[in-house]
PDB file of C-alpha atoms (C1' of nucleotides) in Angstrom:
ATOM      1  CA  MET A   1      30.234  39.273  64.828  1.00  0.00           C
ATOM      2  CA  LYS A   2      27.705  36.472  65.708  1.00  0.00           C
ATOM      3  CA  ASN A   3      27.724  36.786  69.820  1.00  0.00           C
ATOM      4  CA  ASP A   4      28.044  40.680  69.657  1.00  0.00           C
ATOM      5  CA  LYS A   5      25.346  42.080  71.857  1.00  0.00           C
ATOM      6  CA  SER A   6      24.903  45.775  72.227  1.00  0.00           C
ATOM      7  CA  VAL A   7      22.600  47.634  74.224  1.00  0.00           C
ATOM      8  CA  LEU A   8      20.148  49.983  72.390  1.00  0.00           C
ATOM      9  CA  GLY A   9      20.964  53.633  72.827  1.00  0.00           C
ATOM     10  CA  ARG A  10      19.135  56.948  73.056  1.00  0.00           C
ATOM     11  CA  SER A  11      19.405  57.059  68.768  1.00  0.00           C
ATOM     12  CA  PHE A  12      17.529  54.207  68.383  1.00  0.00           C
ATOM     13  CA  PHE A  13      14.789  55.543  69.853  1.00  0.00           C
ATOM     14  CA  GLU A  14      14.997  58.718  68.038  1.00  0.00           C
ATOM     15  CA  HIS A  15      13.192  57.539  64.902  1.00  0.00           C
ATOM     16  CA  LYS A  16       9.251  57.746  63.886  1.00  0.00           C
ATOM     17  CA  THR A  17       7.383  55.588  66.459  1.00  0.00           C
ATOM     18  CA  VAL A  18       6.133  53.389  63.618  1.00  0.00           C
ATOM     19  CA  VAL A  19       9.034  52.395  62.413  1.00  0.00           C
ATOM     20  CA  VAL A  20      10.648  52.145  66.139  1.00  0.00           C
ATOM     21  CA  ALA A  21       7.876  49.714  67.103  1.00  0.00           C
ATOM     22  CA  GLN A  22       8.594  47.450  64.224  1.00  0.00           C
ATOM     23  CA  ASP A  23      12.435  47.598  64.723  1.00  0.00           C
ATOM     24  CA  LEU A  24      12.410  46.270  68.437  1.00  0.00           C
ATOM     25  CA  LEU A  25      10.963  43.247  67.263  1.00  0.00           C
ATOM     26  CA  GLY A  26      13.345  40.737  67.741  1.00  0.00           C
ATOM     27  CA  LYS A  27      15.440  42.890  70.143  1.00  0.00           C
ATOM     28  CA  PHE A  28      15.780  41.276  73.707  1.00  0.00           C
ATOM     29  CA  LEU A  29      14.461  43.106  76.895  1.00  0.00           C
ATOM     30  CA  VAL A  30      16.716  42.741  79.929  1.00  0.00           C
ATOM     31  CA  ARG A  31      15.623  42.953  83.476  1.00  0.00           C
ATOM     32  CA  LYS A  32      18.431  43.126  85.910  1.00  0.00           C
ATOM     33  CA  ILE A  33      17.587  42.171  89.971  1.00  0.00           C
ATOM     34  CA  GLY A  34      20.487  42.251  92.091  1.00  0.00           C
ATOM     35  CA  LYS A  35      22.482  39.486  90.780  1.00  0.00           C
ATOM     36  CA  ASN A  36      19.688  38.003  88.656  1.00  0.00           C
ATOM     37  CA  ILE A  37      19.275  38.686  85.146  1.00  0.00           C
ATOM     38  CA  ILE A  38      15.773  37.803  83.185  1.00  0.00           C
ATOM     39  CA  ALA A  39      15.178  38.418  79.662  1.00  0.00           C
ATOM     40  CA  GLY A  40      12.626  38.218  76.670  1.00  0.00           C
ATOM     41  CA  MET A  41      13.096  38.629  73.268  1.00  0.00           C
ATOM     42  CA  VAL A  42      10.035  41.285  72.144  1.00  0.00           C
ATOM     43  CA  VAL A  43       7.527  39.738  69.683  1.00  0.00           C
ATOM     44  CA  GLU A  44       4.558  42.129  69.836  1.00  0.00           C
ATOM     45  CA  THR A  45       4.834  45.941  70.258  1.00  0.00           C
ATOM     46  CA  GLU A  46       2.076  48.882  69.733  1.00  0.00           C
ATOM     47  CA  ALA A  47       2.780  52.293  68.797  1.00  0.00           C
ATOM     48  CA  TYR A  48       1.112  55.555  70.262  1.00  0.00           C
ATOM     49  CA  VAL A  49       2.231  58.446  67.570  1.00  0.00           C
ATOM     50  CA  GLY A  50       1.461  61.881  69.481  1.00  0.00           C
ATOM     51  CA  PRO A  51      -0.951  64.321  70.471  1.00  0.00           C
ATOM     52  CA  HIS A  52      -3.479  63.632  67.373  1.00  0.00           C
ATOM     53  CA  ASP A  53      -3.468  59.864  68.242  1.00  0.00           C
ATOM     54  CA  LEU A  54      -6.996  59.770  69.769  1.00  0.00           C
ATOM     55  CA  ALA A  55      -5.802  56.560  71.636  1.00  0.00           C
ATOM     56  CA  CYS A  56      -2.764  57.984  73.057  1.00  0.00           C
ATOM     57  CA  HIS A  57      -2.935  59.107  76.401  1.00  0.00           C
ATOM     58  CA  ALA A  58      -1.062  62.354  75.857  1.00  0.00           C
ATOM     59  CA  SER A  59      -3.720  63.203  73.353  1.00  0.00           C
ATOM     60  CA  LYS A  60      -5.891  65.393  76.116  1.00  0.00           C
ATOM     61  CA  GLY A  61      -2.624  66.977  76.906  1.00  0.00           C
ATOM     62  CA  LYS A  62       0.069  67.331  78.919  1.00  0.00           C
ATOM     63  CA  THR A  63      -0.612  66.469  82.532  1.00  0.00           C
ATOM     64  CA  GLU A  64       1.411  64.794  85.383  1.00  0.00           C
ATOM     65  CA  ARG A  65       0.583  61.696  84.394  1.00  0.00           C
ATOM     66  CA  THR A  66       1.392  62.080  80.339  1.00  0.00           C
ATOM     67  CA  LYS A  67       4.227  64.159  80.906  1.00  0.00           C
ATOM     68  CA  VAL A  68       6.583  61.305  80.459  1.00  0.00           C
ATOM     69  CA  MET A  69       5.748  60.978  76.923  1.00  0.00           C
ATOM     70  CA  PHE A  70       7.006  64.166  76.658  1.00  0.00           C
ATOM     71  CA  GLU A  71      10.509  63.633  77.695  1.00  0.00           C
ATOM     72  CA  SER A  72      13.428  62.602  75.410  1.00  0.00           C
ATOM     73  CA  ALA A  73      13.632  59.060  73.288  1.00  0.00           C
ATOM     74  CA  GLY A  74      14.428  56.149  75.626  1.00  0.00           C
ATOM     75  CA  THR A  75      12.664  56.720  78.280  1.00  0.00           C
ATOM     76  CA  TRP A  76      10.330  54.705  79.862  1.00  0.00           C
ATOM     77  CA  TYR A  77       6.713  55.237  80.482  1.00  0.00           C
ATOM     78  CA  VAL A  78       5.078  52.938  83.274  1.00  0.00           C
ATOM     79  CA  TYR A  79       1.722  53.665  84.534  1.00  0.00           C
ATOM     80  CA  MET A  80      -0.973  51.273  86.109  1.00  0.00           C
ATOM     81  CA  ILE A  81      -4.235  50.276  84.624  1.00  0.00           C
ATOM     82  CA  TYR A  82      -7.478  48.570  85.744  1.00  0.00           C
ATOM     83  CA  GLY A  83      -5.687  48.882  89.263  1.00  0.00           C
ATOM     84  CA  MET A  84      -3.728  46.013  88.724  1.00  0.00           C
ATOM     85  CA  TYR A  85      -1.615  46.218  86.251  1.00  0.00           C
ATOM     86  CA  HIS A  86       0.993  47.648  84.815  1.00  0.00           C
ATOM     87  CA  CYS A  87       2.039  48.403  81.116  1.00  0.00           C
ATOM     88  CA  LEU A  88       5.652  49.343  79.954  1.00  0.00           C
ATOM     89  CA  ASN A  89       6.181  51.727  76.914  1.00  0.00           C
ATOM     90  CA  ILE A  90       9.457  53.419  75.915  1.00  0.00           C
ATOM     91  CA  VAL A  91       9.412  56.766  74.723  1.00  0.00           C
ATOM     92  CA  THR A  92      10.020  57.631  71.227  1.00  0.00           C
ATOM     93  CA  GLU A  93      11.038  60.437  69.208  1.00  0.00           C
ATOM     94  CA  ASP A  94      11.749  64.146  69.875  1.00  0.00           C
ATOM     95  CA  LYS A  95      11.811  65.453  73.355  1.00  0.00           C
ATOM     96  CA  ASP A  96       8.474  67.854  73.943  1.00  0.00           C
ATOM     97  CA  TYR A  97       6.968  65.084  71.276  1.00  0.00           C
ATOM     98  CA  PRO A  98       4.672  62.698  72.942  1.00  0.00           C
ATOM     99  CA  SER A  99       5.051  59.363  71.627  1.00  0.00           C
ATOM    100  CA  ALA A 100       5.701  55.942  72.974  1.00  0.00           C
ATOM    101  CA  VAL A 101       5.942  52.297  72.091  1.00  0.00           C
ATOM    102  CA  LEU A 102       3.922  49.955  74.195  1.00  0.00           C
ATOM    103  CA  ILE A 103       5.699  45.967  74.542  1.00  0.00           C
ATOM    104  CA  ARG A 104       2.843  44.033  74.253  1.00  0.00           C
ATOM    105  CA  ALA A 105       4.369  40.971  74.367  1.00  0.00           C
ATOM    106  CA  LEU A 106       7.917  38.662  75.258  1.00  0.00           C
ATOM    107  CA  GLU A 107       8.982  35.501  73.938  1.00  0.00           C
ATOM    108  CA  PRO A 108      10.973  33.711  77.154  1.00  0.00           C
ATOM    109  CA  VAL A 109      14.360  32.990  77.168  1.00  0.00           C
ATOM    110  CA  VAL A 110      16.617  31.626  78.937  1.00  0.00           C
ATOM    111  CA  ILE A 111      20.301  32.934  79.733  1.00  0.00           C
ATOM    112  CA  PRO A 112      22.679  30.436  78.921  1.00  0.00           C
ATOM    113  CA  SER A 113      25.051  31.420  81.726  1.00  0.00           C
ATOM    114  CA  LEU A 114      22.427  31.025  84.167  1.00  0.00           C
ATOM    115  CA  GLU A 115      21.012  27.791  83.271  1.00  0.00           C
ATOM    116  CA  ARG A 116      24.615  26.252  83.370  1.00  0.00           C
ATOM    117  CA  ARG A 117      24.984  26.418  87.093  1.00  0.00           C
ATOM    118  CA  GLY A 118      21.469  24.927  88.032  1.00  0.00           C
ATOM    119  CA  LYS A 119      19.495  28.200  88.725  1.00  0.00           C
ATOM    120  CA  ARG A 120      16.217  28.955  87.279  1.00  0.00           C
ATOM    121  CA  GLY A 121      17.160  32.783  87.223  1.00  0.00           C
ATOM    122  CA  GLY A 122      17.393  32.664  83.645  1.00  0.00           C
ATOM    123  CA  LEU A 123      14.092  31.114  82.782  1.00  0.00           C
ATOM    124  CA  LEU A 124      10.771  33.436  83.249  1.00  0.00           C
ATOM    125  CA  SER A 125       8.476  31.161  85.182  1.00  0.00           C
ATOM    126  CA  GLU A 126       5.228  33.479  84.606  1.00  0.00           C
ATOM    127  CA  PRO A 127       4.010  34.006  81.200  1.00  0.00           C
ATOM    128  CA  THR A 128       4.925  36.893  79.186  1.00  0.00           C
ATOM    129  CA  ASN A 129       2.431  37.008  76.587  1.00  0.00           C
ATOM    130  CA  GLY A 130       0.752  40.150  77.301  1.00  0.00           C
ATOM    131  CA  PRO A 131       1.308  43.948  78.613  1.00  0.00           C
ATOM    132  CA  GLY A 132       0.172  43.323  82.602  1.00  0.00           C
ATOM    133  CA  LYS A 133       1.510  39.952  82.414  1.00  0.00           C
ATOM    134  CA  LEU A 134       5.338  40.485  80.987  1.00  0.00           C
ATOM    135  CA  CYS A 135       4.954  43.502  83.812  1.00  0.00           C
ATOM    136  CA  ARG A 136       4.286  41.036  86.354  1.00  0.00           C
ATOM    137  CA  ALA A 137       6.862  38.706  85.426  1.00  0.00           C
ATOM    138  CA  LEU A 138       9.655  41.074  85.064  1.00  0.00           C
ATOM    139  CA  LYS A 139       8.553  42.551  88.333  1.00  0.00           C
ATOM    140  CA  ILE A 140       8.159  46.144  86.276  1.00  0.00           C
ATOM    141  CA  ASP A 141       6.379  48.669  88.320  1.00  0.00           C
ATOM    142  CA  LYS A 142       5.974  52.661  88.880  1.00  0.00           C
ATOM    143  CA  LYS A 143       9.471  52.671  90.278  1.00  0.00           C
ATOM    144  CA  PHE A 144      10.665  52.458  86.588  1.00  0.00           C
ATOM    145  CA  ASN A 145       8.514  55.386  85.425  1.00  0.00           C
ATOM    146  CA  CYS A 146      10.611  58.572  84.199  1.00  0.00           C
ATOM    147  CA  THR A 147      13.560  56.656  84.459  1.00  0.00           C
ATOM    148  CA  SER A 148      16.077  56.121  81.275  1.00  0.00           C
ATOM    149  CA  ALA A 149      16.597  52.471  79.756  1.00  0.00           C
ATOM    150  CA  VAL A 150      19.594  54.162  77.946  1.00  0.00           C
ATOM    151  CA  ALA A 151      21.549  55.383  81.288  1.00  0.00           C
ATOM    152  CA  LYS A 152      24.583  52.799  82.437  1.00  0.00           C
ATOM    153  CA  ASN A 153      23.554  50.822  85.397  1.00  0.00           C
ATOM    154  CA  SER A 154      19.942  50.921  83.824  1.00  0.00           C
ATOM    155  CA  GLN A 155      18.279  47.825  85.310  1.00  0.00           C
ATOM    156  CA  LEU A 156      15.977  47.759  82.235  1.00  0.00           C
ATOM    157  CA  TYR A 157      17.134  48.031  78.879  1.00  0.00           C
ATOM    158  CA  PHE A 158      16.995  47.056  75.696  1.00  0.00           C
ATOM    159  CA  GLU A 159      19.870  44.742  73.880  1.00  0.00           C
ATOM    160  CA  ASP A 160      20.341  43.751  70.117  1.00  0.00           C
ATOM    161  CA  ARG A 161      21.557  40.462  69.728  1.00  0.00           C
ATOM    162  CA  GLY A 162      21.648  40.086  66.438  1.00  0.00           C
ATOM    163  CA  VAL A 163      18.245  38.592  65.618  1.00  0.00           C
ATOM    164  CA  LYS A 164      16.703  39.835  62.722  1.00  0.00           C
ATOM    165  CA  ILE A 165      12.877  39.518  61.392  1.00  0.00           C
ATOM    166  CA  SER A 166      12.631  40.113  57.936  1.00  0.00           C
ATOM    167  CA  ARG A 167       9.733  42.591  56.664  1.00  0.00           C
ATOM    168  CA  ASN A 168       7.303  40.065  55.604  1.00  0.00           C
ATOM    169  CA  LYS A 169       7.319  38.331  59.265  1.00  0.00           C
ATOM    170  CA  ILE A 170       6.008  41.440  60.950  1.00  0.00           C
ATOM    171  CA  VAL A 171       1.894  41.567  61.108  1.00  0.00           C
ATOM    172  CA  LYS A 172       0.202  44.915  61.140  1.00  0.00           C
ATOM    173  CA  ALA A 173      -3.001  44.859  62.985  1.00  0.00           C
ATOM    174  CA  LYS A 174      -5.273  47.361  65.023  1.00  0.00           C
ATOM    175  CA  ARG A 175      -4.613  48.006  68.615  1.00  0.00           C
ATOM    176  CA  ILE A 176      -5.998  46.465  71.430  1.00  0.00           C
ATOM    177  CA  GLY A 177      -8.495  47.870  74.051  1.00  0.00           C
ATOM    178  CA  VAL A 178      -8.738  51.446  72.482  1.00  0.00           C
ATOM    179  CA  ASP A 179     -12.562  51.270  71.231  1.00  0.00           C
ATOM    180  CA  TYR A 180     -12.875  54.708  73.022  1.00  0.00           C
ATOM    181  CA  ALA A 181     -10.103  56.303  70.253  1.00  0.00           C
ATOM    182  CA  GLY A 182     -12.751  56.755  67.825  1.00  0.00           C
ATOM    183  CA  LYS A 183     -11.249  56.724  63.847  1.00  0.00           C
ATOM    184  CA  TRP A 184      -7.752  55.927  65.631  1.00  0.00           C
ATOM    185  CA  LYS A 185      -9.112  52.624  67.070  1.00  0.00           C
ATOM    186  CA  ASP A 186      -8.604  50.587  63.872  1.00  0.00           C
ATOM    187  CA  LYS A 187      -5.407  52.242  62.752  1.00  0.00           C
ATOM    188  CA  PRO A 188      -2.386  49.111  62.216  1.00  0.00           C
ATOM    189  CA  LEU A 189      -0.272  50.488  64.837  1.00  0.00           C
ATOM    190  CA  ARG A 190      -0.031  47.085  66.326  1.00  0.00           C
ATOM    191  CA  PHE A 191       3.070  44.745  65.125  1.00  0.00           C
ATOM    192  CA  TYR A 192       3.731  41.279  65.853  1.00  0.00           C
ATOM    193  CA  ILE A 193       6.032  38.241  64.650  1.00  0.00           C
ATOM    194  CA  ARG A 194       3.792  36.143  62.348  1.00  0.00           C
ATOM    195  CA  GLY A 195       3.431  32.896  63.775  1.00  0.00           C
ATOM    196  CA  ASN A 196       4.813  33.684  67.216  1.00  0.00           C
ATOM    197  CA  LYS A 197       3.494  31.743  70.225  1.00  0.00           C
ATOM    198  CA  PHE A 198       3.596  34.068  72.379  1.00  0.00           C
ATOM    199  CA  ILE A 199       1.481  36.815  70.997  1.00  0.00           C
ATOM    200  CA  SER A 200      -1.060  38.350  73.370  1.00  0.00           C
ATOM    201  CA  LYS A 201      -4.142  37.799  71.177  1.00  0.00           C
ATOM    202  CA  THR A 202      -4.274  36.423  67.607  1.00  0.00           C
TER     203      THR A 202
ATOM    204  C1'  DC B   1     -16.219  27.770  73.201  1.00  0.00           C
ATOM    205  C1'  DA B   2     -17.641  32.632  73.713  1.00  0.00           C
ATOM    206  C1'  DA B   3     -19.089  36.346  76.366  1.00  0.00           C
ATOM    207  C1'  DG B   4     -19.850  39.206  80.430  1.00  0.00           C
ATOM    208  C1'  DA B   5     -18.236  40.730  84.810  1.00  0.00           C
ATOM    209  C1'  DG B   6     -15.327  41.790  88.704  1.00  0.00           C
ATOM    210  C1'  DA B   7     -10.807  43.019  90.542  1.00  0.00           C
ATOM    211  C1'  DT B   8      -9.262  47.757  92.537  1.00  0.00           C
ATOM    212  C1'  DC B   9      -6.851  52.586  92.380  1.00  0.00           C
ATOM    213  C1'  DA B  10      -4.382  56.154  89.868  1.00  0.00           C
ATOM    214  C1'  DT B  11      -5.744  59.946  87.545  1.00  0.00           C
ATOM    215  C1'  DC B  12      -9.033  63.491  85.452  1.00  0.00           C
ATOM    216  C1'  DT B  13     -13.686  65.848  85.186  1.00  0.00           C
TER     217       DT B  13
ATOM    218  C1'  DG C   1     -17.533  60.491  90.716  1.00  0.00           C
ATOM    219  C1'  DA C   2     -16.239  58.004  86.140  1.00  0.00           C
ATOM    220  C1'  DT C   3     -12.998  55.570  83.535  1.00  0.00           C
ATOM    221  C1'  DG C   4      -9.210  52.776  81.712  1.00  0.00           C
ATOM    222  C1'  DA C   5      -3.154  50.634  76.033  1.00  0.00           C
ATOM    223  C1'  DT C   6      -5.718  44.114  81.554  1.00  0.00           C
ATOM    224  C1'  DC C   7      -6.342  40.029  83.621  1.00  0.00           C
ATOM    225  C1'  DT C   8      -8.766  35.845  85.173  1.00  0.00           C
ATOM    226  C1'  DC C   9     -12.730  33.707  86.738  1.00  0.00           C
ATOM    227  C1'  DT C  10     -17.850  31.951  85.975  1.00  0.00           C
ATOM    228  C1'  DT C  11     -21.563  31.182  83.281  1.00  0.00           C
ATOM    229  C1'  DG C  12     -24.057  29.676  79.816  1.00  0.00           C
ATOM    230  C1'  DA C  13     -24.909  26.976  75.553  1.00  0.00           C
TER     231       DA C  13
END
DNA sequence: CAAGAGATCATCT
DNA sequence: GATGATCTCTTGA
């Protein structure tokens, strides 16, 4: 089915974090704001894979801030960083196991039905090539923290629009901004689509 | 072009 | 009181 669009459900996120991080490439992040819909294709992610991962916020234990990562798969983890930017993560794997995928970059997409009506609503006018920037563009803030991406009526969720990213298009790289994580800082847990123009960094 | 600093605040010690 | 899963602007070679 060419035009088959399906919303990703909980089971999609209940696999190993490194697998989910790669499977999310080519999926679409959809944001509903009132009657407007804006969306982007996921082109870059990072995996934070559990309590033993020193770069994972939850590696220091379960606290008020990190308890979201212990939630069931498909829960949003949104937090503020450096006082000015939000980062968007989707919780993965089993409940009580702290792991998540950070959405680092999107490729802007035009929603045809909105464009036809002459609206600009479908086109992202702000850059989305970085975790802080995409949150600004999609107006994501802490209201989404601890909410579900797999619930009906969610205003923020993923869709599969049939785009398939072949294995050899996926680049593995070390994560960014985690120099404090000791031997974990160089682990190849960042994934992005080879040649895509909307990657946060090269 | 590369490198460095500042902005600014929730969270943890 | 320190620091960070960032971004942008300024400085200087």
